[in-house]
Coordinates of C-alpha atoms in Angstrom, one line a residue:
X1 CA 22.5 -93.5 159.4
X2 CA 23.5 -95.6 156.5
X3 CA 20.6 -98.0 157.1
X4 CA 18.2 -95.0 157.2
X5 CA 19.6 -93.8 153.9
X6 CA 19.2 -97.2 152.4
X7 CA 15.6 -97.4 153.5
X8 CA 14.8 -94.0 152.1
X9 CA 16.3 -94.9 148.8
X10 CA 14.3 -98.2 148.7
X11 CA 11.1 -96.3 149.6
X12 CA 11.5 -93.5 147.0
X13 CA 12.7 -95.9 144.3
X14 CA 9.6 -98.1 144.9
X15 CA 7.2 -95.2 144.7
X16 CA 8.6 -93.2 141.8
X17 CA 11.3 -95.0 139.8
X18 CA 10.3 -98.7 139.9
X19 CA 6.6 -98.1 140.2
X20 CA 5.0 -101.6 139.7
X21 CA 2.2 -100.3 137.6
X22 CA 3.9 -97.7 135.5
X23 CA 7.4 -99.1 135.0
X24 CA 7.0 -102.9 135.6
X25 CA 3.4 -103.1 134.2
X26 CA 2.2 -105.3 137.1
X27 CA -1.3 -104.8 138.5
X28 CA -2.8 -103.4 135.3
X29 CA -6.2 -105.0 135.7
X30 CA -7.3 -103.0 138.8
X31 CA -5.3 -99.9 137.4
X32 CA -7.6 -99.8 134.4
X33 CA -10.7 -101.2 136.0
X34 CA -11.1 -99.3 139.3
X35 CA -9.7 -95.9 138.3
X36 CA -13.0 -94.4 137.0
X37 CA -13.9 -92.9 140.4
X38 CA -11.4 -91.4 142.8
X39 CA -13.0 -92.9 145.9
X40 CA -12.8 -96.4 144.4
X41 CA -9.2 -95.8 143.2
X42 CA -8.1 -94.7 146.7
X43 CA -9.9 -97.6 148.3
X44 CA -8.3 -100.1 145.9
X45 CA -4.9 -98.5 146.4
X46 CA -5.1 -98.6 150.2
X47 CA -6.4 -102.2 150.0
X48 CA -3.5 -103.3 147.7
X49 CA -1.0 -101.5 150.0
X50 CA -2.3 -103.3 153.0
X51 CA -2.2 -106.7 151.3
X52 CA 1.3 -106.0 150.0
X53 CA 2.5 -105.2 153.5
X54 CA 0.8 -108.2 155.1
X55 CA 1.9 -110.5 152.3
X56 CA 5.5 -109.4 152.7
X57 CA 5.3 -109.7 156.5
X58 CA 4.1 -113.3 156.2
X59 CA 5.9 -114.6 153.1
X60 CA 9.4 -113.3 154.0
X61 CA 9.6 -115.5 157.2
X62 CA 8.0 -118.4 155.3
X63 CA 10.6 -118.2 152.6
X64 CA 13.7 -118.0 154.9
X65 CA 12.5 -120.0 158.0
X66 CA 10.5 -122.7 156.2
X67 CA 11.0 -123.1 152.5
X68 CA 14.7 -122.5 152.4
X69 CA 15.4 -124.6 155.5
X70 CA 13.4 -127.6 154.2
X71 CA 14.8 -127.2 150.6
X72 CA 11.4 -126.4 149.2
X73 CA 12.3 -123.1 147.5
X74 CA 10.7 -124.4 144.3
X75 CA 7.3 -124.2 146.1
X76 CA 7.7 -120.4 146.6
X77 CA 5.1 -119.2 144.0
X78 CA 2.4 -121.7 145.1
X79 CA 2.9 -121.0 148.8
X80 CA 2.9 -117.2 148.2
X81 CA -0.3 -117.3 146.1
X82 CA -2.0 -119.3 148.9
X83 CA -0.9 -116.8 151.5
X84 CA -2.0 -113.8 149.4
X85 CA -5.4 -115.4 148.7
X86 CA -5.9 -116.0 152.5
X87 CA -5.0 -112.4 153.3
X88 CA -7.4 -111.0 150.7
X89 CA -10.2 -113.1 152.1
X90 CA -9.5 -111.8 155.6
X91 CA -9.4 -108.2 154.2
X92 CA -12.7 -108.7 152.4
X93 CA -14.3 -110.0 155.6
X94 CA -13.0 -106.9 157.5
X95 CA -14.1 -104.5 154.8
X96 CA -17.6 -106.1 154.7
X97 CA -17.9 -105.8 158.4
X98 CA -16.4 -102.3 159.0
X99 CA -16.7 -100.5 155.7
X100 CA -19.7 -101.9 153.7
X101 CA -19.7 -98.8 151.4
X102 CA -16.1 -99.4 150.3
X103 CA -16.7 -103.1 150.1
X104 CA -19.7 -102.6 147.8
X105 CA -17.8 -99.9 145.8
X106 CA -14.8 -102.2 145.1
X107 CA -17.2 -105.0 144.1
X108 CA -15.6 -107.7 142.0
X109 CA -12.2 -106.0 142.0
X110 CA -11.6 -106.8 145.7
X111 CA -11.3 -110.6 145.0
X112 CA -9.0 -109.6 142.0
X113 CA -6.4 -108.5 144.5
X114 CA -5.9 -112.3 145.0
X115 CA -4.7 -112.5 141.4
X116 CA -3.1 -109.1 141.3
X117 CA 0.4 -109.9 140.0
X118 CA 1.8 -106.7 141.6
X119 CA 1.2 -108.2 145.1
X120 CA 2.8 -111.5 144.2
X121 CA 5.6 -109.6 142.3
X122 CA 6.5 -107.5 145.3
X123 CA 6.7 -110.6 147.6
X124 CA 8.9 -112.5 145.2
X125 CA 11.1 -109.6 144.2
X126 CA 11.8 -108.7 147.8
X127 CA 13.2 -112.2 148.2
X128 CA 15.1 -112.1 144.8
X129 CA 16.6 -108.7 145.6
X130 CA 18.0 -110.0 148.8
X131 CA 16.3 -107.6 151.1
X132 CA 16.2 -108.2 154.8
X133 CA 12.9 -108.2 156.6
X134 CA 12.9 -104.4 157.3
X135 CA 14.0 -103.5 153.8
X136 CA 11.3 -105.9 152.4
X137 CA 8.6 -104.1 154.5
X138 CA 9.8 -100.7 153.4
X139 CA 9.9 -101.9 149.7
X140 CA 6.3 -103.2 150.0
X141 CA 5.2 -99.9 151.6
X142 CA 6.8 -98.0 148.7
X143 CA 5.3 -100.3 146.1
X144 CA 1.9 -100.0 147.7
X145 CA 2.1 -96.2 147.9
X146 CA 3.3 -96.1 144.2
X147 CA 0.3 -98.2 143.3
X148 CA -2.0 -95.8 145.2
X149 CA -0.3 -92.8 143.6
X150 CA -0.7 -94.2 140.1
X151 CA -4.4 -95.0 140.8
X152 CA -5.2 -91.5 142.1
X153 CA -3.3 -89.8 139.2
X154 CA -4.9 -92.0 136.6
X155 CA -8.4 -91.5 138.2
X156 CA -8.0 -87.7 138.0
X157 CA -6.8 -88.0 134.4
X158 CA -9.8 -90.2 133.5
X159 CA -12.3 -87.8 135.1
X160 CA -10.8 -85.0 132.9
X161 CA -11.1 -87.2 129.8
X162 CA -14.7 -88.0 130.6
X163 CA -15.4 -84.3 130.6
X164 CA -13.6 -83.7 127.3
X165 CA -14.7 -84.2 123.7
X166 CA -12.7 -87.2 122.5
X167 CA -12.7 -88.0 118.8
X168 CA -14.8 -91.0 118.0
X169 CA -12.0 -93.4 117.1
X170 CA -10.2 -92.8 120.4
X171 CA -13.2 -93.2 122.7
X172 CA -13.3 -95.9 125.3
X173 CA -10.3 -98.2 125.9
X174 CA -8.1 -96.5 123.3
X175 CA -8.0 -93.1 125.1
X176 CA -7.6 -94.9 128.4
X177 CA -4.5 -96.7 127.2
X178 CA -3.1 -93.6 125.7
X179 CA -3.6 -91.7 129.0
X180 CA -2.0 -94.6 130.9
X181 CA 1.1 -94.4 128.6
X182 CA 1.4 -90.6 129.2
X183 CA 1.5 -91.2 133.0
X184 CA 4.0 -94.0 132.5
X185 CA 6.2 -91.7 130.4
X186 CA 6.0 -88.9 133.0
X187 CA 7.2 -91.3 135.7
X188 CA 10.2 -92.2 133.6
X189 CA 11.5 -88.7 134.3
X190 CA 12.2 -89.8 137.9
X191 CA 14.7 -92.4 136.8
X192 CA 17.8 -90.5 137.9
X193 CA 16.3 -88.4 140.7
X194 CA 16.8 -90.8 143.6
X195 CA 20.4 -91.5 142.6
X196 CA 21.1 -87.8 142.3
X197 CA 19.6 -87.0 145.7
X198 CA 21.7 -89.6 147.5
X199 CA 24.9 -89.5 145.5

């Protein structure tokens, strides 16, 4: 029961409290670039979630069974980047084969998952936080779902902004950044909720 409670806390914290986009400001490039249309935002969110899960499932054993045993912990970042790049290439091939519409919709942003610092940040932070394999997988799932949630919410907000009359000095990137800051502030309200639920 205690393990189940721990996993729920990790999941909810990753989605709401420690959202990688809105509180840690990782993964901002796809957050701002692919959030104009809801279908692209959902596609990117699902793709990033899949890559986060796969990257964690591969990098956690590499860290503990290979790098640490051989005393090569200093190679962590380089090895993790190579693993993530390989996984993204595999995902791109699968999307091109089985979902060409989504592949075309994501366009240049799909290869950007390779350099998405949120994916690398999740893999490294799971190791640094001392999570075991199951906790790392749950944390990655939560971070991916948090990324997806942020993308969908921001996409909805941007569609409302596009339908509104925005004053000339705020059009374009300025109003986009202001809207992103409002969503980030809203998520700060979840800071004590997870602790209060499981106190």
